[in-house]
mmCIF file of C-alpha atoms and ligand atoms in Angstrom:
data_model
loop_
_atom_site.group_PDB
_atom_site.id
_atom_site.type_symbol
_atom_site.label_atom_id
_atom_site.label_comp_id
_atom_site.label_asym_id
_atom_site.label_seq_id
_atom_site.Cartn_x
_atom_site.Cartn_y
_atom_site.Cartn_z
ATOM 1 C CA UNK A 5 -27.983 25.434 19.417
ATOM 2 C CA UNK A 6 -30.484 24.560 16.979
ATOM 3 C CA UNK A 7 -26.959 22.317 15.063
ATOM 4 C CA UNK A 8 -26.093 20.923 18.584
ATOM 5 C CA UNK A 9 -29.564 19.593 18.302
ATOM 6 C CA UNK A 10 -28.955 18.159 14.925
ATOM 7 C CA UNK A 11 -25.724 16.743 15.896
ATOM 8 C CA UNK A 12 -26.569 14.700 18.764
ATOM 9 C CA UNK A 13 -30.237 13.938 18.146
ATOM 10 C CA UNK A 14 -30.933 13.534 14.171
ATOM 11 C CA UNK A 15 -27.930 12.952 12.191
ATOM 12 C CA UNK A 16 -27.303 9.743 14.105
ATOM 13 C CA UNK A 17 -30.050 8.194 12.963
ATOM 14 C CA UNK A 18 -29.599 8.955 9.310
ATOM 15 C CA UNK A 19 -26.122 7.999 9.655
ATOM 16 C CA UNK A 20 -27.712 4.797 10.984
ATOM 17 C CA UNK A 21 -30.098 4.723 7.862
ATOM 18 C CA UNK A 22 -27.574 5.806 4.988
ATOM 19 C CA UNK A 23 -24.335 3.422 6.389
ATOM 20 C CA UNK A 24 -26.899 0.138 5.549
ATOM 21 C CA UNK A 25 -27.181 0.573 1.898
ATOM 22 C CA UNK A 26 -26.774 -2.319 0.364
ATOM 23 C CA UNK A 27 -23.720 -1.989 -2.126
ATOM 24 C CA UNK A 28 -22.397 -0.548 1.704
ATOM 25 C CA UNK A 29 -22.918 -3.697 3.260
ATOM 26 C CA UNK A 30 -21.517 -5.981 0.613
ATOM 27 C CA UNK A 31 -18.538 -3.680 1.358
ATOM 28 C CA UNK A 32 -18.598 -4.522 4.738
ATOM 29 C CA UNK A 33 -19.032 -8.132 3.820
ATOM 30 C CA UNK A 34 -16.089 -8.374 1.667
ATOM 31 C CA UNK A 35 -13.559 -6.640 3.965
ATOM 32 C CA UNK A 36 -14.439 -8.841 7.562
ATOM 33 C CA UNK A 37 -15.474 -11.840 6.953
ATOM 34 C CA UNK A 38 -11.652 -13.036 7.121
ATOM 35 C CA UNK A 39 -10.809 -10.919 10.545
ATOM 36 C CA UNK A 40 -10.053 -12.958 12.747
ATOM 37 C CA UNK A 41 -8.494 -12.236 16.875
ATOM 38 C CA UNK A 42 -9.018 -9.041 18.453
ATOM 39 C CA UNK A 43 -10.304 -5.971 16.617
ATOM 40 C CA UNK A 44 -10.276 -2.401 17.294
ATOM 41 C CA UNK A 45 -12.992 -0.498 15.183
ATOM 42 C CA UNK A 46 -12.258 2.928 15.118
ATOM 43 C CA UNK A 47 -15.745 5.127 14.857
ATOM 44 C CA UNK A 48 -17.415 2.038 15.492
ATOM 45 C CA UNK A 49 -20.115 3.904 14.809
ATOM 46 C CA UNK A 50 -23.993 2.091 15.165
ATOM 47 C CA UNK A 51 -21.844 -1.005 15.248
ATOM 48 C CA UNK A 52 -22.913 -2.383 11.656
ATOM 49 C CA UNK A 53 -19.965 -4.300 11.075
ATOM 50 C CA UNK A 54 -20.217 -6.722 13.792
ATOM 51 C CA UNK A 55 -22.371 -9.229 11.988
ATOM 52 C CA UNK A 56 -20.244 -9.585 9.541
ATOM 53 C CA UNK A 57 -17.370 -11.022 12.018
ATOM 54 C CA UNK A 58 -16.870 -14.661 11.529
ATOM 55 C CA UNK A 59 -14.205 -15.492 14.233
ATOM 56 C CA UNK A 60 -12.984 -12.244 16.331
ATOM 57 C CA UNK A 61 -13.037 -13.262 19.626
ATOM 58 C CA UNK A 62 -13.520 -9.722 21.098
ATOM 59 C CA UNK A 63 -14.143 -5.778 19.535
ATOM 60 C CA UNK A 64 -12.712 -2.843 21.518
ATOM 61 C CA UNK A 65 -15.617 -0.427 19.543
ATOM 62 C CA UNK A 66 -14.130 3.309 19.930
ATOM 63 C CA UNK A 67 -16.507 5.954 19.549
ATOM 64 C CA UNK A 68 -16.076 9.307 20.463
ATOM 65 C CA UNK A 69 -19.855 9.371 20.148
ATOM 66 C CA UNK A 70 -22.421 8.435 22.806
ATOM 67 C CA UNK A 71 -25.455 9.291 20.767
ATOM 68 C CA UNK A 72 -24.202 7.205 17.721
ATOM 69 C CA UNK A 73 -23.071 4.282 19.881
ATOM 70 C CA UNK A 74 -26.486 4.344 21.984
ATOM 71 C CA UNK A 75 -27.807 3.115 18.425
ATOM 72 C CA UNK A 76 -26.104 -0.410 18.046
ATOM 73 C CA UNK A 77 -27.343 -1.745 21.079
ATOM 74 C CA UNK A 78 -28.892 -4.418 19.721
ATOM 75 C CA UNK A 79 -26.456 -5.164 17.548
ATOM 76 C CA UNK A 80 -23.853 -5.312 20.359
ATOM 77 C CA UNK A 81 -26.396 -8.039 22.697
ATOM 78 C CA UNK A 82 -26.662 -10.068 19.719
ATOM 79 C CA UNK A 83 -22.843 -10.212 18.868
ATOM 80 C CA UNK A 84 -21.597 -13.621 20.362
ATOM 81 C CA UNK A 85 -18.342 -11.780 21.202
ATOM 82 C CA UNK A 86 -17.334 -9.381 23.664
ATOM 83 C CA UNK A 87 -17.736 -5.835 21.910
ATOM 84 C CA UNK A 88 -16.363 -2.896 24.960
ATOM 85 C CA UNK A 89 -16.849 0.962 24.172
ATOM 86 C CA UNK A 90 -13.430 2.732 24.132
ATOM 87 C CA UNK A 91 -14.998 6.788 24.623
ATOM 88 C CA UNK A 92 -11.862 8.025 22.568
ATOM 89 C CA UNK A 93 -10.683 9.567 19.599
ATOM 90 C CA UNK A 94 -8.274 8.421 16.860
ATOM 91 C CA UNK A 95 -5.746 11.405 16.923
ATOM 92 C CA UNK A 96 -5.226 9.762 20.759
ATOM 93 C CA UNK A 97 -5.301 5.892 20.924
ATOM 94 C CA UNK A 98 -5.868 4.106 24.935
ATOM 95 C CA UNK A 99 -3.758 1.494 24.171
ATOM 96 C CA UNK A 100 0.136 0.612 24.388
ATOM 97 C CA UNK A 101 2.333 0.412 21.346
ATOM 98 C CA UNK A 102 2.604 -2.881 19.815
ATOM 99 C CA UNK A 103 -0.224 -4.753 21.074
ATOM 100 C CA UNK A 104 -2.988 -4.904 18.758
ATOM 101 C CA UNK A 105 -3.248 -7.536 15.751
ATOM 102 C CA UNK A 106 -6.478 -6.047 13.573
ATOM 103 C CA UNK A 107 -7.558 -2.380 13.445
ATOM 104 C CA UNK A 108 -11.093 -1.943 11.799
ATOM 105 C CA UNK A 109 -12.082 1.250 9.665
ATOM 106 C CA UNK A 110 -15.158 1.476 7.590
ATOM 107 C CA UNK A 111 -15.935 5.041 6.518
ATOM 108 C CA UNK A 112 -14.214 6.569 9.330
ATOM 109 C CA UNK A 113 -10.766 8.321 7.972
ATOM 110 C CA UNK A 114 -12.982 10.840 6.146
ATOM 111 C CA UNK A 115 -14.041 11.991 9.420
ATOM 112 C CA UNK A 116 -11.095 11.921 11.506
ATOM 113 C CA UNK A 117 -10.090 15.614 12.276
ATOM 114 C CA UNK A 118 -6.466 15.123 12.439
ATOM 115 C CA UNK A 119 -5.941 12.122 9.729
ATOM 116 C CA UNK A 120 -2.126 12.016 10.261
ATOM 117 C CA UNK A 121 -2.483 11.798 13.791
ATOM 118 C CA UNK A 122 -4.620 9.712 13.764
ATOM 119 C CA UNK A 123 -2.876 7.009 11.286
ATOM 120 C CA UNK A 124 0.029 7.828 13.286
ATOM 121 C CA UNK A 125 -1.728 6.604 16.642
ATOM 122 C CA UNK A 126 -2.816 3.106 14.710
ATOM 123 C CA UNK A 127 0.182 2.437 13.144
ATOM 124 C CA UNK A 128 1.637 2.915 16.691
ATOM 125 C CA UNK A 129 -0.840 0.228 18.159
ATOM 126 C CA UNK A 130 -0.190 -2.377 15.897
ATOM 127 C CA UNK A 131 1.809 -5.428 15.909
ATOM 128 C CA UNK A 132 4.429 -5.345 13.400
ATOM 129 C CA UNK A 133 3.060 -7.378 10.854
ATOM 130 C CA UNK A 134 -0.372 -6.206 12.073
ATOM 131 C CA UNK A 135 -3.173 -4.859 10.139
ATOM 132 C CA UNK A 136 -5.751 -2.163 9.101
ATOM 133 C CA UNK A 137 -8.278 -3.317 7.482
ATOM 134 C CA UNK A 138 -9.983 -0.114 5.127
ATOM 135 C CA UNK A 139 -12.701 0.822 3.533
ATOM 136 C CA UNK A 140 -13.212 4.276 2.563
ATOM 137 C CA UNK A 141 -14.893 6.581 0.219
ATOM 138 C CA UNK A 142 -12.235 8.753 -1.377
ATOM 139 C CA UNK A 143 -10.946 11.324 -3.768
ATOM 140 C CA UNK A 144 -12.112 10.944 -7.065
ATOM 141 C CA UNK A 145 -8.495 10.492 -9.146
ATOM 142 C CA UNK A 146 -9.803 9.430 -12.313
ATOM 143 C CA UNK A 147 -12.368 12.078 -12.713
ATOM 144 C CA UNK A 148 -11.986 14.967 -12.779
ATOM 145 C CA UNK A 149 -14.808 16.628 -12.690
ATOM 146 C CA UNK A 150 -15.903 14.901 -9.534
ATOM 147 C CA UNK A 151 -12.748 15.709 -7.879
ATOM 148 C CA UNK A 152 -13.754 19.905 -8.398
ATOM 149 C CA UNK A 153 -17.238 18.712 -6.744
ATOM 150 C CA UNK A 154 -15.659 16.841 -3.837
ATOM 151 C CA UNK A 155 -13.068 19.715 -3.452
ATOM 152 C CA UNK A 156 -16.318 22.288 -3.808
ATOM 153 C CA UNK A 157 -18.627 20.615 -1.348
ATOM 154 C CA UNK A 158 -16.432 18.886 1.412
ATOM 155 C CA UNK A 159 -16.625 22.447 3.427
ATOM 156 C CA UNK A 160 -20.675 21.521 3.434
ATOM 157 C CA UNK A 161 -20.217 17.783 3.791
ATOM 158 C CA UNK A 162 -18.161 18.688 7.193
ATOM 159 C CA UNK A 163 -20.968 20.401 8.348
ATOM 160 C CA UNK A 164 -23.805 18.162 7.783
ATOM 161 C CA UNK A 165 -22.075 14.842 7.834
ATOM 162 C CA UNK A 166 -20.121 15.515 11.623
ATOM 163 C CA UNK A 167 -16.311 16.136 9.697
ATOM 164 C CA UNK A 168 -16.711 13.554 6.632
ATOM 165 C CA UNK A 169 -14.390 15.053 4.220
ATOM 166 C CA UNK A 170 -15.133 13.916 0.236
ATOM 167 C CA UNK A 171 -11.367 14.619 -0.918
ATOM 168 C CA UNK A 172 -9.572 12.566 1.075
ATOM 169 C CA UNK A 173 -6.551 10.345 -1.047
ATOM 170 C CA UNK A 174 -6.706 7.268 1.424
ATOM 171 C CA UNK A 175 -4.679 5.568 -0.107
ATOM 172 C CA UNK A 176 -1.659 8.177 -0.594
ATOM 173 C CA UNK A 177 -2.229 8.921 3.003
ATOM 174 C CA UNK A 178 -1.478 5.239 4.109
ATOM 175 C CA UNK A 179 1.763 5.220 2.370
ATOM 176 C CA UNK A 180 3.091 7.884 3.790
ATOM 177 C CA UNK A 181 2.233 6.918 6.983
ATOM 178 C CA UNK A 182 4.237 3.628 6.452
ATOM 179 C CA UNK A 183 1.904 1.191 5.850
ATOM 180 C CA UNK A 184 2.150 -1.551 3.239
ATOM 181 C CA UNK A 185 -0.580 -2.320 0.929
ATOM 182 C CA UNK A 186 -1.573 -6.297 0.594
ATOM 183 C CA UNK A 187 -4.616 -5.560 -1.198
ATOM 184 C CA UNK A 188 -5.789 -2.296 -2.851
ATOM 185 C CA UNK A 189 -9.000 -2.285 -4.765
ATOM 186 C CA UNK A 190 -11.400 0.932 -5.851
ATOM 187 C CA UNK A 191 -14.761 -0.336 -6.268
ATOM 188 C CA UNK A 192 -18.042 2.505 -7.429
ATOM 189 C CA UNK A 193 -20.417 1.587 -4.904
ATOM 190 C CA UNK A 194 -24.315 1.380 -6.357
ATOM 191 C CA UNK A 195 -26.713 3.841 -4.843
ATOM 192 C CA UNK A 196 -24.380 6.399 -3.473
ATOM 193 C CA UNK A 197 -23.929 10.139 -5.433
ATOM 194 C CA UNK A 198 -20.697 10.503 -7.295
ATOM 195 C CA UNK A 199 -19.338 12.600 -4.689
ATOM 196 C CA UNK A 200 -18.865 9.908 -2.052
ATOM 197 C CA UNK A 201 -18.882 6.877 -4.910
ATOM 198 C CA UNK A 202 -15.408 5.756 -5.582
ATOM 199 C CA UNK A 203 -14.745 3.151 -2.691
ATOM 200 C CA UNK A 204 -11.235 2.044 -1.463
ATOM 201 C CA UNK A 205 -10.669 -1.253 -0.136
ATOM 202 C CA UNK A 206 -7.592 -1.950 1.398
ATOM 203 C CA UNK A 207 -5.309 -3.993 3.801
ATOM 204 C CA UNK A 208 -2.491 -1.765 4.777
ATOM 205 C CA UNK A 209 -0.019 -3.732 7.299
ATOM 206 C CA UNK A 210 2.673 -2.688 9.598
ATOM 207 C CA UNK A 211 5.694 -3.559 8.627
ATOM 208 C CA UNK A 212 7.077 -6.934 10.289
HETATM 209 C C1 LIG B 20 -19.445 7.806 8.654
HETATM 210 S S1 LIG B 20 -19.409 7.226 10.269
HETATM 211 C C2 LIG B 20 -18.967 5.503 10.044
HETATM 212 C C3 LIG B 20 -19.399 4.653 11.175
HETATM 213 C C4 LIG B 20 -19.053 3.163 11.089
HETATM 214 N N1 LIG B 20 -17.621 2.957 11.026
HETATM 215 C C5 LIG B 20 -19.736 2.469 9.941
HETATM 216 O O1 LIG B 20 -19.045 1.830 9.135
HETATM 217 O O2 LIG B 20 -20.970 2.548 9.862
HETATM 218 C C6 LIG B 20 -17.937 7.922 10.983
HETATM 219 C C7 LIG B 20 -17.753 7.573 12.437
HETATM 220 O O3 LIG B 20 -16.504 8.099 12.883
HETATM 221 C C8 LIG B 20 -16.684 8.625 14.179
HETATM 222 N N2 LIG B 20 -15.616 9.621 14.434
HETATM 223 C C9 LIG B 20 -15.634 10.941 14.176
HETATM 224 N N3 LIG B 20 -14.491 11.512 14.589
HETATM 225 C C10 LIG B 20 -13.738 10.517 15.108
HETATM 226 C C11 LIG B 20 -12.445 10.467 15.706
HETATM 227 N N4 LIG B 20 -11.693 11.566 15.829
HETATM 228 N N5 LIG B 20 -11.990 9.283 16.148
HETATM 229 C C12 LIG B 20 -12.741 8.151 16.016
HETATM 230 N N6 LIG B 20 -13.953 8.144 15.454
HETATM 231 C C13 LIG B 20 -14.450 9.304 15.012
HETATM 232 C C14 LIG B 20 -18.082 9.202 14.155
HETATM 233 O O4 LIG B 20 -18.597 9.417 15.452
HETATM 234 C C15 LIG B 20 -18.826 8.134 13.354
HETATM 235 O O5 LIG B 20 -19.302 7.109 14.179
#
């Protein structure tokens, strides 16, 4: 009861609070400013991303979350695109195979339950030639000493972060899905704990 309440009435707010740190945002910056087309953001989240879009001409924002999405309200009136709520879940996509040209994911793929599923389902919804456009916080491979924290504390981090995992290999997980990378970069984001640091930043495309 008293965790219902947390879910649905206080962590969206700090999620609202901690996904705007800067080094976050120049993240954001870096990955969208080239999107251009439809997008589909999956865990659009408080919809954060959508100044950053420089020619989309409409976002199909999928959030399984009403309480998060209530949250980007203003951001959505003051997007000068059409941004629609999609009330769905990764592992389970509402559209047809083949038929969309950009998929968005900032920080969501730690949180997915069912990450092969749900790769699975965008990889399905693509084009060919079509991308996903990633960035993630991931598994620590370098370090290894941050990888035994990650492993330790993701069983917390699910709980008080709604599923965000802190030992997820992103990139591996792309590959064996099928995707190809264009452009893989890790990047240690300033202002975040070591645990959630190490940043990928990725274009993985369907193959043509
Ligand atoms: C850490 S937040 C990131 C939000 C946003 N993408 C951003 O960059 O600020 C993770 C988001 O994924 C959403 N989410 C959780 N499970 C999901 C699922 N199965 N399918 C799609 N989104 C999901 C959450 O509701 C939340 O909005």
């Amino acid at each position: 009861m008293l965790y219902q309440f947390y879910q649905k009435h206080i962590f969206p707010h700090l999620l609202n609070q901690v996904m705007q740190t800067p080094s976050l945002m120049d993240l954001r910056r870096e990955l969208l400013v080239g999107v251009s087309g439809e997008v589909l953001e999956i865990g659009f989240g408080t919809g954060l991303n959508l100044p950053f879009y420089q020619s989309v001409s409409m976002v199909y924002a999928l959030e399984p979350s009403n309480e998060i999405f209530k949250l980007g309200q203003e951001r959505i009136q003051a997007a000068p695109f059409l941004v629609e709520h999609i009330l769905a879940s990764a592992e389970a996509l509402p559209f047809d195979n083949d038929t969309i040209e950009n998929v968005v994911s900032t920080w969501t793929l730690c949180s997915v339950p069912d990450l092969v599923k749900s790769l699975h389902e965008i990889y399905r919804v693509l084009v060919p030639g079509g991308t996903l456009h990633v960035v993630e916080h991931v598994l620590n491979r370098q370090n290894l000493n941050v990888q035994r924290l990650q492993q330790l504390l993701t069983p917390i981090q699910k709980k008080v972060a709604d599923g965000c995992h802190l030992n997820r290999d992103i990139e591996l997980a792309l590959l064996v899905a099928g995707f190809e990378l264009d452009e893989v970069k890790y990047i240690d984001a300033a202002g975040i704990p070591s645990i959630g640091q190490r940043m990928l930043l990725t274009r993985a495309r369907k193959p043509a």
